[in-house]
PDB file of C-alpha atoms in Angstrom:
ATOM      1  CA  MET A   1       0.000   0.000   0.000  1.00 48.00           C
ATOM      2  CA  LYS A   2       1.352   3.432  -0.921  1.00 47.00           C
ATOM      3  CA  ILE A   3       0.962   5.312   2.338  1.00 48.00           C
ATOM      4  CA  LEU A   4       1.439   8.682   0.600  1.00 49.00           C
ATOM      5  CA  GLN A   5       3.333   9.673  -2.483  1.00 48.00           C
ATOM      6  CA  VAL A   6       4.268  13.149  -3.653  1.00 44.00           C
ATOM      7  CA  ILE A   7       5.804  13.769  -7.064  1.00 42.00           C
ATOM      8  CA  ASP A   8       7.906  16.869  -7.563  1.00 44.00           C
ATOM      9  CA  SER A   9       6.313  18.104 -10.794  1.00 42.00           C
ATOM     10  CA  ALA A  10       5.870  21.256 -12.829  1.00 40.00           C
ATOM     11  CA  SER A  11       3.918  24.178 -11.440  1.00 40.00           C
ATOM     12  CA  ILE A  12       0.146  23.923 -11.443  1.00 40.00           C
ATOM     13  CA  LEU A  13      -1.489  27.118 -12.648  1.00 42.00           C
ATOM     14  CA  PHE A  14      -3.387  29.162 -10.016  1.00 43.00           C
ATOM     15  CA  SER A  15      -2.417  26.811  -7.190  1.00 52.00           C
ATOM     16  CA  GLN A  16      -1.023  27.647  -3.768  1.00 79.00           C
ATOM     17  CA  LYS A  17       2.643  26.860  -3.381  1.00 82.00           C
ATOM     18  CA  ILE A  18       4.446  25.646  -0.280  1.00 85.00           C
ATOM     19  CA  LYS A  19       8.194  25.911   0.237  1.00 89.00           C
ATOM     20  CA  VAL A  20       9.288  22.518   1.568  1.00 91.00           C
ATOM     21  CA  ILE A  21      12.705  22.200   3.199  1.00 93.00           C
ATOM     22  CA  LEU A  22      14.023  18.674   3.688  1.00 94.00           C
ATOM     23  CA  VAL A  23      16.370  18.145   6.635  1.00 94.00           C
ATOM     24  CA  HIS A  24      18.020  14.840   7.480  1.00 94.00           C
ATOM     25  CA  ALA A  25      16.501  13.718  10.766  1.00 90.00           C
ATOM     26  CA  GLU A  26      19.726  12.159  12.070  1.00 91.00           C
ATOM     27  CA  THR A  27      22.515  14.436  10.808  1.00 93.00           C
ATOM     28  CA  LYS A  28      20.377  17.628  10.839  1.00 93.00           C
ATOM     29  CA  GLU A  29      21.959  18.578   7.514  1.00 94.00           C
ATOM     30  CA  LEU A  30      19.963  20.342   4.815  1.00 95.00           C
ATOM     31  CA  ILE A  31      19.050  17.916   2.038  1.00 94.00           C
ATOM     32  CA  SER A  32      17.163  20.067  -0.457  1.00 93.00           C
ATOM     33  CA  THR A  33      14.468  22.693  -0.938  1.00 92.00           C
ATOM     34  CA  HIS A  34      11.382  22.293  -3.131  1.00 91.00           C
ATOM     35  CA  ILE A  35       8.373  24.350  -4.126  1.00 89.00           C
ATOM     36  CA  LEU A  36       5.349  22.051  -4.073  1.00 87.00           C
ATOM     37  CA  ASP A  37       1.687  22.495  -4.718  1.00 83.00           C
ATOM     38  CA  LYS A  38      -0.302  22.174  -1.495  1.00 81.00           C
ATOM     39  CA  ARG A  39      -2.304  19.325  -3.046  1.00 79.00           C
ATOM     40  CA  GLN A  40       0.889  17.281  -3.141  1.00 81.00           C
ATOM     41  CA  LEU A  41       1.021  17.230   0.657  1.00 86.00           C
ATOM     42  CA  PRO A  42      -1.290  15.728   3.283  1.00 86.00           C
ATOM     43  CA  PRO A  43      -3.636  18.062   5.201  1.00 82.00           C
ATOM     44  CA  GLU A  44      -1.881  16.996   8.421  1.00 84.00           C
ATOM     45  CA  PHE A  45       1.234  15.111   9.401  1.00 86.00           C
ATOM     46  CA  ASN A  46      -0.491  12.867  11.921  1.00 85.00           C
ATOM     47  CA  LYS A  47       0.413   9.380  10.695  1.00 87.00           C
ATOM     48  CA  PRO A  48       3.392   7.589   9.146  1.00 90.00           C
ATOM     49  CA  THR A  49       4.012   9.506   5.934  1.00 89.00           C
ATOM     50  CA  ILE A  50       6.205   8.676   2.969  1.00 89.00           C
ATOM     51  CA  LEU A  51       6.900  11.347   0.364  1.00 90.00           C
ATOM     52  CA  GLU A  52       8.389  10.628  -3.033  1.00 88.00           C
ATOM     53  CA  ILE A  53      10.251  13.698  -4.248  1.00 88.00           C
ATOM     54  CA  GLU A  54      12.388  13.592  -7.383  1.00 88.00           C
ATOM     55  CA  ASN A  55      12.296   9.785  -7.357  1.00 88.00           C
ATOM     56  CA  ILE A  56      13.549   9.487  -3.777  1.00 91.00           C
ATOM     57  CA  ARG A  57      11.216   8.117  -1.098  1.00 90.00           C
ATOM     58  CA  TRP A  58      11.499   9.849   2.281  1.00 92.00           C
ATOM     59  CA  ARG A  59       9.785   9.025   5.555  1.00 91.00           C
ATOM     60  CA  VAL A  60       8.785  12.103   7.542  1.00 92.00           C
ATOM     61  CA  VAL A  61       9.652  11.924  11.240  1.00 91.00           C
ATOM     62  CA  LYS A  62       9.024  15.561  12.210  1.00 90.00           C
ATOM     63  CA  ALA A  63       7.263  18.554  10.655  1.00 89.00           C
ATOM     64  CA  ASN A  64       8.039  22.167  11.626  1.00 86.00           C
ATOM     65  CA  VAL A  65       5.856  25.049  10.455  1.00 76.00           C
ATOM     66  CA  ASP A  66       6.044  28.800  10.976  1.00 61.00           C
ATOM     67  CA  SER A  67       2.718  28.988  12.797  1.00 53.00           C
ATOM     68  CA  PRO A  68       0.482  26.564  14.712  1.00 50.00           C
ATOM     69  CA  GLY A  69      -2.617  25.012  13.200  1.00 51.00           C
ATOM     70  CA  ASN A  70      -3.078  24.140   9.552  1.00 58.00           C
ATOM     71  CA  TYR A  71       0.353  24.354   7.940  1.00 54.00           C
ATOM     72  CA  PHE A  72      -1.146  25.631   4.672  1.00 55.00           C
ATOM     73  CA  ARG A  73      -1.316  29.053   6.381  1.00 58.00           C
ATOM     74  CA  SER A  74       2.471  29.001   6.376  1.00 57.00           C
ATOM     75  CA  PRO A  75       4.458  29.544   3.170  1.00 73.00           C
ATOM     76  CA  LYS A  76       7.245  27.321   4.486  1.00 84.00           C
ATOM     77  CA  ILE A  77       7.476  23.932   6.153  1.00 89.00           C
ATOM     78  CA  SER A  78      10.573  22.056   7.304  1.00 92.00           C
ATOM     79  CA  LEU A  79      10.362  18.280   7.172  1.00 93.00           C
ATOM     80  CA  HIS A  80      12.851  16.135   9.054  1.00 94.00           C
ATOM     81  CA  VAL A  81      13.161  12.972   6.998  1.00 92.00           C
ATOM     82  CA  ILE A  82      14.965   9.669   6.634  1.00 92.00           C
ATOM     83  CA  LEU A  83      14.992   7.259   3.706  1.00 92.00           C
ATOM     84  CA  SER A  84      11.794   5.238   3.514  1.00 88.00           C
ATOM     85  CA  ASP A  85      13.570   1.897   3.984  1.00 87.00           C
ATOM     86  CA  HIS A  86      15.095   3.020   7.286  1.00 88.00           C
ATOM     87  CA  PRO A  87      14.007   0.618  10.068  1.00 86.00           C
ATOM     88  CA  LEU A  88      11.080   1.729  12.184  1.00 83.00           C
ATOM     89  CA  PRO A  89      11.662   2.375  15.893  1.00 84.00           C
ATOM     90  CA  VAL A  90      11.186  -0.630  18.155  1.00 84.00           C
ATOM     91  CA  ASN A  91       7.514  -1.415  18.834  1.00 86.00           C
ATOM     92  CA  LYS A  92       6.295   0.939  16.098  1.00 89.00           C
ATOM     93  CA  PHE A  93       4.183  -0.022  13.094  1.00 92.00           C
ATOM     94  CA  LEU A  94       3.809   1.602   9.685  1.00 90.00           C
ATOM     95  CA  VAL A  95       0.078   0.834   9.455  1.00 94.00           C
ATOM     96  CA  PRO A  96      -2.634   0.557  12.154  1.00 95.00           C
ATOM     97  CA  THR A  97      -3.829  -2.781  10.782  1.00 96.00           C
ATOM     98  CA  HIS A  98      -2.689  -5.494   8.448  1.00 93.00           C
ATOM     99  CA  ALA A  99      -3.839  -8.781   6.998  1.00 91.00           C
ATOM    100  CA  LEU A 100      -1.565 -11.788   7.025  1.00 81.00           C
ATOM    101  CA  PHE A 101       0.266 -12.050   3.715  1.00 72.00           C
ATOM    102  CA  ASN A 102       1.491 -15.603   4.344  1.00 67.00           C
ATOM    103  CA  GLN A 103      -1.882 -17.305   4.767  1.00 73.00           C
ATOM    104  CA  PHE A 104      -2.076 -18.216   1.083  1.00 79.00           C
ATOM    105  CA  THR A 105      -0.307 -20.978  -0.813  1.00 82.00           C
ATOM    106  CA  THR A 106       2.661 -19.797  -2.845  1.00 81.00           C
ATOM    107  CA  THR A 107       4.467 -21.190  -5.856  1.00 84.00           C
ATOM    108  CA  ASN A 108       7.718 -20.450  -7.669  1.00 84.00           C
ATOM    109  CA  THR A 109       6.049 -20.609 -11.079  1.00 81.00           C
ATOM    110  CA  ILE A 110       3.808 -17.979 -12.643  1.00 76.00           C
ATOM    111  CA  SER A 111       0.198 -19.116 -12.721  1.00 72.00           C
ATOM    112  CA  LEU A 112      -2.964 -17.782 -14.342  1.00 78.00           C
ATOM    113  CA  PHE A 113      -1.869 -14.572 -16.102  1.00 91.00           C
ATOM    114  CA  LYS A 114       1.452 -13.170 -17.288  1.00 90.00           C
ATOM    115  CA  ASP A 115       0.863  -9.653 -18.680  1.00 93.00           C
ATOM    116  CA  PHE A 116       2.505  -8.099 -15.609  1.00 94.00           C
ATOM    117  CA  SER A 117       3.541  -8.937 -12.038  1.00 94.00           C
ATOM    118  CA  LEU A 118       2.134  -6.929  -9.134  1.00 95.00           C
ATOM    119  CA  ALA A 119       4.627  -6.588  -6.266  1.00 93.00           C
ATOM    120  CA  LEU A 120       3.114  -5.893  -2.857  1.00 89.00           C
ATOM    121  CA  ALA A 121       4.744  -5.249   0.507  1.00 86.00           C
ATOM    122  CA  ASP A 122       3.383  -6.955   3.605  1.00 85.00           C
ATOM    123  CA  GLU A 123       1.727  -3.767   4.848  1.00 89.00           C
ATOM    124  CA  GLU A 124      -0.048  -3.210   1.504  1.00 92.00           C
ATOM    125  CA  TRP A 125      -1.853  -6.557   1.339  1.00 92.00           C
ATOM    126  CA  LEU A 126      -5.685  -6.185   1.199  1.00 95.00           C
ATOM    127  CA  GLN A 127      -5.722  -2.681   2.691  1.00 96.00           C
ATOM    128  CA  PHE A 128      -8.315  -1.384   0.176  1.00 97.00           C
ATOM    129  CA  GLU A 129     -10.723  -4.291   0.047  1.00 97.00           C
ATOM    130  CA  PHE A 130     -14.150  -5.250  -1.289  1.00 98.00           C
ATOM    131  CA  HIS A 131     -16.561  -7.339   0.797  1.00 96.00           C
ATOM    132  CA  PRO A 132     -20.137  -8.589   0.410  1.00 96.00           C
ATOM    133  CA  VAL A 133     -22.661  -6.259   2.044  1.00 95.00           C
ATOM    134  CA  GLU A 134     -23.707  -9.177   4.247  1.00 94.00           C
ATOM    135  CA  SER A 135     -20.388  -8.845   6.118  1.00 93.00           C
ATOM    136  CA  ILE A 136     -21.061  -5.280   7.269  1.00 94.00           C
ATOM    137  CA  ASP A 137     -21.526  -6.136  10.975  1.00 93.00           C
ATOM    138  CA  PHE A 138     -18.147  -7.857  11.188  1.00 92.00           C
ATOM    139  CA  ILE A 139     -16.513  -5.054   9.208  1.00 94.00           C
ATOM    140  CA  GLN A 140     -17.870  -2.425  11.611  1.00 95.00           C
ATOM    141  CA  GLU A 141     -16.565  -4.351  14.611  1.00 94.00           C
ATOM    142  CA  THR A 142     -13.108  -4.447  13.060  1.00 95.00           C
ATOM    143  CA  THR A 143     -13.009  -0.789  11.985  1.00 96.00           C
ATOM    144  CA  SER A 144     -14.012   0.197  15.525  1.00 97.00           C
ATOM    145  CA  ILE A 145     -10.869  -1.480  16.866  1.00 96.00           C
ATOM    146  CA  ILE A 146      -8.709   0.149  14.191  1.00 96.00           C
ATOM    147  CA  SER A 147     -10.220   3.587  14.927  1.00 96.00           C
ATOM    148  CA  THR A 148      -9.041   3.296  18.520  1.00 95.00           C
ATOM    149  CA  ILE A 149      -5.458   2.794  17.334  1.00 94.00           C
ATOM    150  CA  ILE A 150      -5.652   5.669  14.842  1.00 92.00           C
ATOM    151  CA  ASN A 151      -7.123   8.061  17.404  1.00 90.00           C
ATOM    152  CA  SER A 152      -4.531   7.321  20.092  1.00 85.00           C
ATOM    153  CA  PRO A 153      -1.532   9.336  18.876  1.00 73.00           C
ATOM    154  CA  ASP A 154       1.727   9.366  20.802  1.00 74.00           C
ATOM    155  CA  GLU A 155       3.867  12.417  21.553  1.00 74.00           C
ATOM    156  CA  ASN A 156       5.103  12.374  17.952  1.00 74.00           C
ATOM    157  CA  GLY A 157       1.608  12.377  16.463  1.00 75.00           C
ATOM    158  CA  ASN A 158       2.126   8.844  15.126  1.00 83.00           C
ATOM    159  CA  LEU A 159       4.681  10.114  12.586  1.00 87.00           C
ATOM    160  CA  LEU A 160       7.220   7.584  13.849  1.00 87.00           C
ATOM    161  CA  GLY A 161       4.667   4.798  13.611  1.00 89.00           C
ATOM    162  CA  TYR A 162       1.612   3.466  15.399  1.00 92.00           C
ATOM    163  CA  THR A 163       2.005   1.972  18.863  1.00 90.00           C
ATOM    164  CA  SER A 164       0.123  -1.148  17.762  1.00 92.00           C
ATOM    165  CA  SER A 165      -1.176  -2.772  14.590  1.00 95.00           C
ATOM    166  CA  TYR A 166      -4.318  -4.881  14.600  1.00 96.00           C
ATOM    167  CA  ILE A 167      -4.036  -8.194  12.751  1.00 94.00           C
ATOM    168  CA  ARG A 168      -7.303  -8.672  10.912  1.00 92.00           C
ATOM    169  CA  ASP A 169      -8.906 -12.081  11.353  1.00 79.00           C
ATOM    170  CA  SER A 170     -10.241 -13.063   7.955  1.00 72.00           C
ATOM    171  CA  THR A 171     -11.911 -16.268   9.125  1.00 69.00           C
ATOM    172  CA  TRP A 172     -15.211 -14.410   9.473  1.00 73.00           C
ATOM    173  CA  ALA A 173     -15.004 -12.958   5.970  1.00 77.00           C
ATOM    174  CA  ARG A 174     -17.571 -14.344   3.580  1.00 86.00           C
ATOM    175  CA  PRO A 175     -15.789 -15.103   0.293  1.00 91.00           C
ATOM    176  CA  LEU A 176     -16.875 -13.250  -2.799  1.00 95.00           C
ATOM    177  CA  GLN A 177     -18.620 -15.163  -5.574  1.00 94.00           C
ATOM    178  CA  ILE A 178     -17.822 -13.063  -8.637  1.00 97.00           C
ATOM    179  CA  GLN A 179     -17.013 -14.793 -11.889  1.00 97.00           C
ATOM    180  CA  LEU A 180     -13.597 -13.595 -13.013  1.00 97.00           C
ATOM    181  CA  ASP A 181     -14.557 -13.492 -16.694  1.00 96.00           C
ATOM    182  CA  GLU A 182     -17.676 -11.465 -15.906  1.00 97.00           C
ATOM    183  CA  PHE A 183     -15.677  -8.986 -13.821  1.00 98.00           C
ATOM    184  CA  CYS A 184     -13.040  -8.551 -16.533  1.00 97.00           C
ATOM    185  CA  SER A 185     -15.691  -7.967 -19.180  1.00 97.00           C
ATOM    186  CA  PHE A 186     -17.682  -5.535 -17.027  1.00 96.00           C
ATOM    187  CA  MET A 187     -14.563  -3.517 -16.078  1.00 95.00           C
ATOM    188  CA  ASN A 188     -13.038  -3.606 -19.572  1.00 94.00           C
ATOM    189  CA  ILE A 189      -9.794  -4.969 -18.136  1.00 96.00           C
ATOM    190  CA  LYS A 190      -6.714  -4.068 -20.207  1.00 95.00           C
ATOM    191  CA  GLU A 191      -4.100  -6.431 -18.745  1.00 96.00           C
ATOM    192  CA  LYS A 192      -4.130  -9.566 -16.598  1.00 97.00           C
ATOM    193  CA  GLY A 193      -1.227 -10.359 -14.303  1.00 96.00           C
ATOM    194  CA  ASN A 194      -0.102 -12.187 -11.174  1.00 94.00           C
ATOM    195  CA  ILE A 195       0.954 -11.302  -7.625  1.00 94.00           C
ATOM    196  CA  ILE A 196       4.597 -11.613  -6.593  1.00 91.00           C
ATOM    197  CA  MET A 197       5.573 -11.681  -2.914  1.00 84.00           C
ATOM    198  CA  PRO A 198       8.636 -10.070  -1.275  1.00 79.00           C
ATOM    199  CA  ASN A 199      10.410 -13.464  -1.366  1.00 81.00           C
ATOM    200  CA  ASN A 200       9.865 -13.588  -5.170  1.00 82.00           C
ATOM    201  CA  ASN A 201       7.326 -16.396  -4.938  1.00 86.00           C
ATOM    202  CA  PHE A 202       3.904 -16.017  -6.521  1.00 89.00           C
ATOM    203  CA  ILE A 203       0.556 -16.362  -4.780  1.00 90.00           C
ATOM    204  CA  GLU A 204      -1.127 -19.474  -6.093  1.00 90.00           C
ATOM    205  CA  ASN A 205      -4.428 -18.563  -7.767  1.00 92.00           C
ATOM    206  CA  GLY A 206      -3.552 -14.909  -7.276  1.00 93.00           C
ATOM    207  CA  PHE A 207      -4.389 -12.397  -9.994  1.00 96.00           C
ATOM    208  CA  SER A 208      -3.916  -8.721 -10.816  1.00 97.00           C
ATOM    209  CA  LEU A 209      -6.018  -6.767 -13.316  1.00 98.00           C
ATOM    210  CA  ARG A 210      -5.349  -3.368 -14.858  1.00 97.00           C
ATOM    211  CA  SER A 211      -8.313  -1.168 -15.803  1.00 96.00           C
ATOM    212  CA  ASP A 212      -8.325   2.438 -17.015  1.00 92.00           C
ATOM    213  CA  ASN A 213      -8.055   3.780 -13.453  1.00 94.00           C
ATOM    214  CA  TYR A 214      -7.025   1.027 -11.033  1.00 96.00           C
ATOM    215  CA  ILE A 215      -5.080  -2.144 -10.467  1.00 97.00           C
ATOM    216  CA  TYR A 216      -7.283  -4.817  -8.925  1.00 98.00           C
ATOM    217  CA  TYR A 217      -5.914  -7.965  -7.326  1.00 97.00           C
ATOM    218  CA  GLY A 218      -7.050 -10.925  -5.306  1.00 96.00           C
ATOM    219  CA  ILE A 219      -7.569 -14.668  -5.152  1.00 94.00           C
ATOM    220  CA  THR A 220      -9.625 -16.915  -7.419  1.00 95.00           C
ATOM    221  CA  ASN A 221     -10.941 -20.452  -7.114  1.00 92.00           C
ATOM    222  CA  ASN A 222     -12.427 -22.390 -10.017  1.00 93.00           C
ATOM    223  CA  GLY A 223     -12.861 -19.217 -12.046  1.00 94.00           C
ATOM    224  CA  ALA A 224     -14.550 -17.228  -9.257  1.00 96.00           C
ATOM    225  CA  ILE A 225     -13.074 -14.241  -7.409  1.00 97.00           C
ATOM    226  CA  LYS A 226     -12.926 -14.970  -3.664  1.00 95.00           C
ATOM    227  CA  LYS A 227     -10.938 -11.925  -2.526  1.00 95.00           C
ATOM    228  CA  LEU A 228     -10.738  -8.556  -4.278  1.00 97.00           C
ATOM    229  CA  ALA A 229      -8.804  -5.376  -3.502  1.00 98.00           C
ATOM    230  CA  ILE A 230      -7.179  -2.394  -5.223  1.00 98.00           C
ATOM    231  CA  THR A 231      -3.672  -1.011  -4.815  1.00 96.00           C
ATOM    232  CA  GLY A 232      -4.581   2.621  -4.115  1.00 91.00           C
ATOM    233  CA  PHE A 233      -7.556   4.813  -3.353  1.00 87.00           C
ATOM    234  CA  ASP A 234      -8.499   8.504  -3.153  1.00 85.00           C
ATOM    235  CA  CYS A 235     -12.296   8.588  -3.404  1.00 86.00           C
ATOM    236  CA  ILE A 236     -15.246   6.585  -4.674  1.00 89.00           C
ATOM    237  CA  ASP A 237     -15.529   7.424  -8.364  1.00 92.00           C
ATOM    238  CA  ASP A 238     -17.801   6.155 -11.142  1.00 94.00           C
ATOM    239  CA  GLU A 239     -15.709   3.029 -11.705  1.00 95.00           C
ATOM    240  CA  LEU A 240     -15.769   1.928  -8.070  1.00 95.00           C
ATOM    241  CA  SER A 241     -19.428   2.878  -7.678  1.00 96.00           C
ATOM    242  CA  ALA A 242     -20.274   0.649 -10.629  1.00 96.00           C
ATOM    243  CA  ILE A 243     -18.530  -2.308  -8.976  1.00 97.00           C
ATOM    244  CA  LEU A 244     -20.309  -1.802  -5.654  1.00 97.00           C
ATOM    245  CA  SER A 245     -23.680  -1.594  -7.364  1.00 96.00           C
ATOM    246  CA  ARG A 246     -23.209  -4.423  -9.866  1.00 97.00           C
ATOM    247  CA  PHE A 247     -21.832  -6.976  -7.408  1.00 97.00           C
ATOM    248  CA  ASN A 248     -23.562  -5.799  -4.196  1.00 96.00           C
ATOM    249  CA  LEU A 249     -20.354  -4.956  -2.334  1.00 97.00           C
ATOM    250  CA  VAL A 250     -18.989  -2.544   0.245  1.00 97.00           C
ATOM    251  CA  PHE A 251     -15.513  -1.028   0.042  1.00 98.00           C
ATOM    252  CA  VAL A 252     -13.262  -0.815   3.093  1.00 97.00           C
ATOM    253  CA  ASP A 253     -10.243   1.457   3.517  1.00 97.00           C
ATOM    254  CA  TRP A 254      -8.861  -0.454   6.490  1.00 97.00           C
ATOM    255  CA  CYS A 255      -6.004   1.900   7.406  1.00 95.00           C
ATOM    256  CA  ASN A 256      -8.454   4.781   7.796  1.00 94.00           C
ATOM    257  CA  ALA A 257     -11.180   2.581   9.347  1.00 96.00           C
ATOM    258  CA  SER A 258     -13.516   3.797   6.606  1.00 96.00           C
ATOM    259  CA  ILE A 259     -16.462   1.907   5.082  1.00 96.00           C
ATOM    260  CA  LEU A 260     -17.902   3.107   1.774  1.00 93.00           C
ATOM    261  CA  SER A 261     -20.875   1.802  -0.162  1.00 83.00           C
TER     262      SER A 261
END
């Protein structure tokens, strides 16, 4: 799951600019200065945040602004950062919840589809997930637990990581019953691929599908989709709304404890 990505791009006409100063969190040395559009930054730095600037991924560990409150009132913000692959502090977690990535059978040979391979980190697995509407009670119970973790910030505002991460129990989850061919036809899928794990093995019966706007992935059995998720999410658009309506589903953004239908 991409926690947050920012691309240092050309100026956007009539947009508010923010001067962003990157400082190395350990050496305190100035790294670089950038002028970014405010829409390239989160509204608050209150959770583990990774910024990609000029093809380098930084993890923010501290944010300093010129005035309190919403930092968009300030023309300048100093971000103390480390490289994104820097180890987290002991007993800190990058996400407030995660599903077990190793509960599925793996194989060292590509199965199903070969147009492309979708690589997922452990903390990205099934974080933006579709479920049958009949599972709503169990989903609400789980999001309530996750909300407690999200809303219990430490002295660093959770920037250094969450104090706990809830492991979602998927045994209650009712499997989907969507025919893969029907889904691909309905969504006008452009490419069909597989899922590759961090150890370079593939998930058996795993699939990834590229549409105009999203990459879908999940697990199939005998031609039917049993689990379905997407790699990233901003808002419910026409494409996602069509899926929810056609297949009678709800959409869950687990890391924000948000249920959308």
